[in-house]
Structures are given as C-alpha cells and as structure tokens.
GROMACS .gro file of C-alpha atoms in nm:
model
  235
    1UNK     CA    1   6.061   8.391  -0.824
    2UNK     CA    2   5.692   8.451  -0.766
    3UNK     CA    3   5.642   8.532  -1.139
    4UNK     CA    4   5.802   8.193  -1.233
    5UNK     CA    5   5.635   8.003  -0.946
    6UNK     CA    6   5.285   8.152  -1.151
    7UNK     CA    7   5.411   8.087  -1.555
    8UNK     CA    8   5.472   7.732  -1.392
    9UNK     CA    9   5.107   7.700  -1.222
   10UNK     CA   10   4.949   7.824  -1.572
   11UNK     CA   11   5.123   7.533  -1.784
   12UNK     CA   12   5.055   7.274  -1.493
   13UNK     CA   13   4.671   7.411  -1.516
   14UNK     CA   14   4.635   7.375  -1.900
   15UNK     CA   15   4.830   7.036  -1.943
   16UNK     CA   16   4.561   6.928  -1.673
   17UNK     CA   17   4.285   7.082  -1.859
   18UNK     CA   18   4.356   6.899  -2.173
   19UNK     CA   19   4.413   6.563  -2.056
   20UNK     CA   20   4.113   6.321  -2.018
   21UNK     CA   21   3.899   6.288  -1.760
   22UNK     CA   22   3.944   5.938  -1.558
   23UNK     CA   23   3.635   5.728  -1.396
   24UNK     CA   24   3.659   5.712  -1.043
   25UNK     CA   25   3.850   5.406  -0.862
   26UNK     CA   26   3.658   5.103  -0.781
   27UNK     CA   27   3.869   4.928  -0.494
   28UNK     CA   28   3.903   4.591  -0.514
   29UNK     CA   29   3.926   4.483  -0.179
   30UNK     CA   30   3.771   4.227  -0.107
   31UNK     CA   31   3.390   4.325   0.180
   32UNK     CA   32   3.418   4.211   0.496
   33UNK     CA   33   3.337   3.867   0.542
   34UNK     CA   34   3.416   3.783   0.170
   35UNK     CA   35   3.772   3.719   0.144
   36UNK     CA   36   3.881   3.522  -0.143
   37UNK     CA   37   3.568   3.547  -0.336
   38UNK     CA   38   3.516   3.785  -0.648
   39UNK     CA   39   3.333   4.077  -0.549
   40UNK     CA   40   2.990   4.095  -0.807
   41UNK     CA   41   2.800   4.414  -0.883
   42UNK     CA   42   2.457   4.490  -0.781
   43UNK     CA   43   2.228   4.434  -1.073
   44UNK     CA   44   1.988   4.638  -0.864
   45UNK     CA   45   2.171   4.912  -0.691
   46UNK     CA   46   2.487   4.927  -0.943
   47UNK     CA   47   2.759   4.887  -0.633
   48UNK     CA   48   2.932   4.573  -0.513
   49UNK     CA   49   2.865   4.289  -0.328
   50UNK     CA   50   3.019   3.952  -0.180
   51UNK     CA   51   2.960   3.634  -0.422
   52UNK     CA   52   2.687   3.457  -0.288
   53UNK     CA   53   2.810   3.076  -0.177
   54UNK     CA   54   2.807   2.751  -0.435
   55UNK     CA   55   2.474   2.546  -0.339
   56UNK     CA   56   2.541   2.188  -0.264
   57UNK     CA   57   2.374   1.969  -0.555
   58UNK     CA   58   2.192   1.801  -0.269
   59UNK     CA   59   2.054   2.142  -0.140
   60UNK     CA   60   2.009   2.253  -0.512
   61UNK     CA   61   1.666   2.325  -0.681
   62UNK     CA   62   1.580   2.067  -0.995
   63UNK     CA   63   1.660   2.316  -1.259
   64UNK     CA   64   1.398   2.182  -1.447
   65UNK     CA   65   1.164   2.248  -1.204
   66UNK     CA   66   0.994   1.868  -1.073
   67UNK     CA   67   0.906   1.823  -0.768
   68UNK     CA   68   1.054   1.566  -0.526
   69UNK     CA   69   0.951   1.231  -0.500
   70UNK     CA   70   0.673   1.181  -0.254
   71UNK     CA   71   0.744   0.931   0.021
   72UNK     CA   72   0.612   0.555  -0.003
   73UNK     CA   73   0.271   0.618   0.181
   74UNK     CA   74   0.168   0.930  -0.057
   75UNK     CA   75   0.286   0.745  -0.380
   76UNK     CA   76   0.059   0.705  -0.653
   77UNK     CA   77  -0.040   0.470  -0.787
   78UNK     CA   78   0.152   0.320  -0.550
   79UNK     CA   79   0.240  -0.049  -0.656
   80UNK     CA   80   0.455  -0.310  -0.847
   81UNK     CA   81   0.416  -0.576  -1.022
   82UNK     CA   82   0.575  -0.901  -0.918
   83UNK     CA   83   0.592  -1.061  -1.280
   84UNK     CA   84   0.831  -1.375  -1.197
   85UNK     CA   85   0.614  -1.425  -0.886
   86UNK     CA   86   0.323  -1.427  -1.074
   87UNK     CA   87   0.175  -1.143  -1.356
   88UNK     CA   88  -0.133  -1.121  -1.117
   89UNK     CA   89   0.073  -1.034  -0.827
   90UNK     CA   90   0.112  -0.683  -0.690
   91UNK     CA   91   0.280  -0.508  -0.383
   92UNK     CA   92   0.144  -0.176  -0.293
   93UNK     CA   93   0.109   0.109   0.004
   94UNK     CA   94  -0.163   0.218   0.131
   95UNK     CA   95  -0.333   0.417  -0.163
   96UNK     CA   96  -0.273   0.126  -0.419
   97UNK     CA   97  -0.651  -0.029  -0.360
   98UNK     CA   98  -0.796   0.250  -0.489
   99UNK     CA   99  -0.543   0.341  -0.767
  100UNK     CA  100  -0.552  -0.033  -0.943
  101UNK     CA  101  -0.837  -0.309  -1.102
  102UNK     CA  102  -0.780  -0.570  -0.837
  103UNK     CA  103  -1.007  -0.831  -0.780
  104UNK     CA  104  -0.826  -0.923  -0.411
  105UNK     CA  105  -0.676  -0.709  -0.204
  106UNK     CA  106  -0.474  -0.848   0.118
  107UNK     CA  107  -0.437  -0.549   0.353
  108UNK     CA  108  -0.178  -0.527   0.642
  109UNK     CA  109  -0.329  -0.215   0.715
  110UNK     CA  110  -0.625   0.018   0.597
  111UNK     CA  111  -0.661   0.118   0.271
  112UNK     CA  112  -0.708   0.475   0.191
  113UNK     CA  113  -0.897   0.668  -0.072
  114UNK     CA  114  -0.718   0.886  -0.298
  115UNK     CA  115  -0.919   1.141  -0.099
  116UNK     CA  116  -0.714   1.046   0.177
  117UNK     CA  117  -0.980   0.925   0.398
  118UNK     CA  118  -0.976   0.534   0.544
  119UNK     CA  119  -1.142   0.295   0.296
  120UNK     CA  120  -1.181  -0.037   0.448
  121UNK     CA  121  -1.425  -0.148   0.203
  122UNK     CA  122  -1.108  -0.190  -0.034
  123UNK     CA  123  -1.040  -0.467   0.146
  124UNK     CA  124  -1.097  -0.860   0.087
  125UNK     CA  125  -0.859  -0.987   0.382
  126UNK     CA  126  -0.738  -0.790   0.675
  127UNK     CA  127  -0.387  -0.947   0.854
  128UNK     CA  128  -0.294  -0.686   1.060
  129UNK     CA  129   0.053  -0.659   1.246
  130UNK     CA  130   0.317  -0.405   1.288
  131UNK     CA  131   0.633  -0.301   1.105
  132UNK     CA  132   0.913  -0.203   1.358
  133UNK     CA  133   1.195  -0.192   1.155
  134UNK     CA  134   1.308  -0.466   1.229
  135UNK     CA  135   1.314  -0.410   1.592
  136UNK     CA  136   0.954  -0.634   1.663
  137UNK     CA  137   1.009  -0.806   2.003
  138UNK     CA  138   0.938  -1.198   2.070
  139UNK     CA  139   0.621  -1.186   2.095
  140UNK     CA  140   0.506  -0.955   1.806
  141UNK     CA  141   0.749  -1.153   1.543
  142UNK     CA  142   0.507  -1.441   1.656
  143UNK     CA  143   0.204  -1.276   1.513
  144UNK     CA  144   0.443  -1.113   1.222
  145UNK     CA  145   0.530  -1.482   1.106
  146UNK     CA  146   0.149  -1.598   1.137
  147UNK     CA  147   0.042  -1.344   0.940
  148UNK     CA  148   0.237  -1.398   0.666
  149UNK     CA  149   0.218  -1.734   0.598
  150UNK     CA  150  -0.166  -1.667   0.640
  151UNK     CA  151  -0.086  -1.400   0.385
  152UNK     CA  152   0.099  -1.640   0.154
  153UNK     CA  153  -0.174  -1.905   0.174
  154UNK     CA  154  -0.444  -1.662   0.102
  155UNK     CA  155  -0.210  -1.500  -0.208
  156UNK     CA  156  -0.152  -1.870  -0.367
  157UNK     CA  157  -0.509  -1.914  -0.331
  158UNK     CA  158  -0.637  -1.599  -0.549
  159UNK     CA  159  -0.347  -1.674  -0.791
  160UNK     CA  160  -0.476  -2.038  -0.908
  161UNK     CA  161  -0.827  -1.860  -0.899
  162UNK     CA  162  -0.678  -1.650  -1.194
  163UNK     CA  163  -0.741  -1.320  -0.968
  164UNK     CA  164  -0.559  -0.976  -1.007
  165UNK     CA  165  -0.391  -0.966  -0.627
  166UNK     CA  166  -0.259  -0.693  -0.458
  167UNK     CA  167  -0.103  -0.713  -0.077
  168UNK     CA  168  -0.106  -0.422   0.029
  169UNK     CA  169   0.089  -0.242   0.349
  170UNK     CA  170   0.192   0.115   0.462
  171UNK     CA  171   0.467   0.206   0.213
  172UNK     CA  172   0.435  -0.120   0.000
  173UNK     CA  173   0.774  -0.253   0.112
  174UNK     CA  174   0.818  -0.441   0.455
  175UNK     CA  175   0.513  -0.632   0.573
  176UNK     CA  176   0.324  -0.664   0.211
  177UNK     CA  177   0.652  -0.770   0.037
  178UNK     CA  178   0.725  -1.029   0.325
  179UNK     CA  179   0.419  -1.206   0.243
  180UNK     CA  180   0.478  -1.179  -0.084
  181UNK     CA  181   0.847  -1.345  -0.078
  182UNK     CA  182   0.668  -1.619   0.110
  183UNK     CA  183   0.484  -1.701  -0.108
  184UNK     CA  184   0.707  -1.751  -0.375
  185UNK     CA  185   0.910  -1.964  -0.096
  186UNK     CA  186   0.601  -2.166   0.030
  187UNK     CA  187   0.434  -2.209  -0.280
  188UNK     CA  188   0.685  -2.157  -0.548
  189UNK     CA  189   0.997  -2.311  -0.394
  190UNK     CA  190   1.220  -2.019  -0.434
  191UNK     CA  191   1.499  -1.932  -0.184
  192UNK     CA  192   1.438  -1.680   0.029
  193UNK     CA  193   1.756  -1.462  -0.082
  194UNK     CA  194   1.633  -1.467  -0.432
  195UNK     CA  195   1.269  -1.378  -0.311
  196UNK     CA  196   1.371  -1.060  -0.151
  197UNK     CA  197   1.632  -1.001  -0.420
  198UNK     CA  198   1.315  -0.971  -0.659
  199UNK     CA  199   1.092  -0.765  -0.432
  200UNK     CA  200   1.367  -0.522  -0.435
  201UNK     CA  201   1.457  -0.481  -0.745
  202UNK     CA  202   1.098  -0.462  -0.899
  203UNK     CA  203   1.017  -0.203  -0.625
  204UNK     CA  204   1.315  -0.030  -0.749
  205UNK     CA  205   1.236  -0.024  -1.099
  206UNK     CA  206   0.898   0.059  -1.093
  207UNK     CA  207   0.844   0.292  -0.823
  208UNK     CA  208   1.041   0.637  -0.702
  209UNK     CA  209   0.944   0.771  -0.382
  210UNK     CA  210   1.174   0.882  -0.062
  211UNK     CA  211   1.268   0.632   0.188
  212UNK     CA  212   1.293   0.404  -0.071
  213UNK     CA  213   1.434   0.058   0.137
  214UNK     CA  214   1.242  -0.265   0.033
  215UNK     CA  215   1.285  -0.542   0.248
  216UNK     CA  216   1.482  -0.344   0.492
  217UNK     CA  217   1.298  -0.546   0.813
  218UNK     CA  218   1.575  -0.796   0.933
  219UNK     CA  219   1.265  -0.965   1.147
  220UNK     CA  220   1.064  -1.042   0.872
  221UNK     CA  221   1.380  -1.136   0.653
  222UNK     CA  222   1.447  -1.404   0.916
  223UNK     CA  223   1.097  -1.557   0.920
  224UNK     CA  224   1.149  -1.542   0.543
  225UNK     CA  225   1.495  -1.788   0.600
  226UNK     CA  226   1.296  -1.952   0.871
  227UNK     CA  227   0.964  -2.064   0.669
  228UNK     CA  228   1.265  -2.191   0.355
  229UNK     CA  229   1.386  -2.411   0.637
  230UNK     CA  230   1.051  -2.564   0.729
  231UNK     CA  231   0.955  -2.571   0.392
  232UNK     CA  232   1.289  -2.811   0.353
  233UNK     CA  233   1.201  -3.013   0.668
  234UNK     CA  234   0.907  -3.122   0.528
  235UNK     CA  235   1.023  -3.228   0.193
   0.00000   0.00000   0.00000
C-alpha cells in the first residue's frame, strides 16, 4: 500500500508540473464603503480601488475650461443698450463709466475705475438712493420715486440733446433700469409692463454675469405702475 500510495503521488506531481501556471485571484468583492460600484484599478499603484462618485453637472468643471461669469458689479464692460428706448440709451453697473464713450452719465451710485478705485469724476448727475430688494420702507420709496423721475427727466433731456447716455447703478439692473423704464413711460408713453419687459430682456441678451435678475425690485416696479397712472391722470 505505501508503494502505491507513492506511484500515485509521482503521477499527481508530474500532471501538476505540466499543466500551466494560473495568475493569482483578484476578488471581486466589492471595498468597504463601495457596494454596488465597479471596483477600478490604480493607475498608480496597480491594485484596486472604489469608483470615485458621478459629479453633479452643476458641481462640474467647464470642460472647456472658461471661467464663470463674474457677478453684475465686476462685469465688464458692464452695460446694455436700450435700442427701442432710444440707440443713445444705456444701462450699466458700476464699472460701465469707464468701460464706454458716454457723453452723460446718470449715477445712482459711484462710478469705479477699471482699477477698481472710486471715480466720481465719471459722473455728470449724482441721484443717490438705495436698492433693498424690494424691501425699501415708506419713507425711502419716497426718495426712490423722486429720484427716478428726476432720473427720467434728466435722461429725456440728454436724449433730445443727441447725447450718448448711460444710467448707471450697482449691478446695472434695479435702480438704473427703473429710471430708465420711466422714462420710456414719462416721456415715451409706454406701459410700464412693456418697459420692464424690455429692460429685461436686453439685459438678458447682452450681458452674462451671476445674479442675473433685472427688474427684480417689486418697490421700484410699483412706482413704475404708479408714475403710468399719473402720467394717465394728466392726459
């Protein structure tokens, strides 16, 4: 028995010794932490490792490599034109002045150089007054609403002059477009719905920036409405 238990370990030995040799097993259980995904090799280190997770396309990088869109205050040049308004009209933030050939400039706040420093010598008129989204209090709608009618008288005034106009604000898209829709309601007898319709949609068109939202101040909107309805009265 022990000569036949060794003739049998000899042909179990050579069949072994002529078969080929098989790569070790990779297991394909899945790491810790990564069940359900596909494990992927190591480029770097030649073992395994979880999948790394889908981006979301709003947390994606541009594969093309473009930067975002600066918000409306950085923005350059910074302005639209207001063509059906008038071809000499222009709406702008605060670096516009400096970035355009303007012969008026109506600023709701200071101008800036593109060097970023204040530039107040950009400006021809100053009407001052705060944007609070909307949420100005009875008192400072009051100066809001004087201020842009003052703004619309002194924009109808540089526009029959034949002068390049720009009204100019922070971002270019609450207090300078307000007195730019009133104008084309004072002066031009448009509705105030179609005025703001057009701010928006050239502000749109011809500038990208983040926080895009013209004419997104329900205050002003209403003293828009309201100076249609006195503009009515009178007739």
């Amino acid at each position: 028995p022990d000569g036949l238990k060794h003739a049998r370990l000899q042909r179990f030995v050579a069949h072994r010794a002529g078969r080929p040799k098989l790569a070790p097993c990779i297991s394909m259980k899945s790491p810790k932490g990564s069940q359900g995904k596909t494990p992927q090799r190591s480029a770097k280190a030649g073992g395994l490792r979880p999948a790394a997770p889908a981006q979301s396309p709003r947390c994606s990088k541009k594969s093309d490599g473009r930067r975002r869109p600066a918000d409306g205050r950085t923005d350059t040049p910074g302005f639209a034109q207001l063509p059906r308004f008038s071809p000499l009209l222009h709406v702008g933030n605060q670096f516009a002045a400096a970035c355009g050939d303007f012969d008026v400039v109506i600023s709701t706040v200071r101008p800036f150089a593109l060097s970023g420093e204040p530039a107040p010598e950009l400006s021809s008129h100053t009407l001052y007054f705060n944007d609070e989204q909307g949420r100005e209090e009875a008192a400072q709608a009051i100066v809001a609403s004087k201020q842009i009618a003052e703004g619309a008288r002194l924009v109808a005034k540089a526009i029959r002059a034949g002068r390049r106009t720009l009204v100019h604000c922070e971002w270019g898209q609450n207090r300078s477009g307000a007195i730019c829709c009133a104008y084309a309601v004072l002066h031009l007898g448009w509705s105030s719905a179609r005025a703001i319709a057009h701010m928006r949609a050239e502000n749109r068109k011809q500038r990208k920036y983040n926080g895009q939202f013209p004419m997104s101040n329900r205050c002003f909107n209403r003293i828009l409405k309201t100076l249609e309805a006195r503009r009515a009265a009178r007739r």
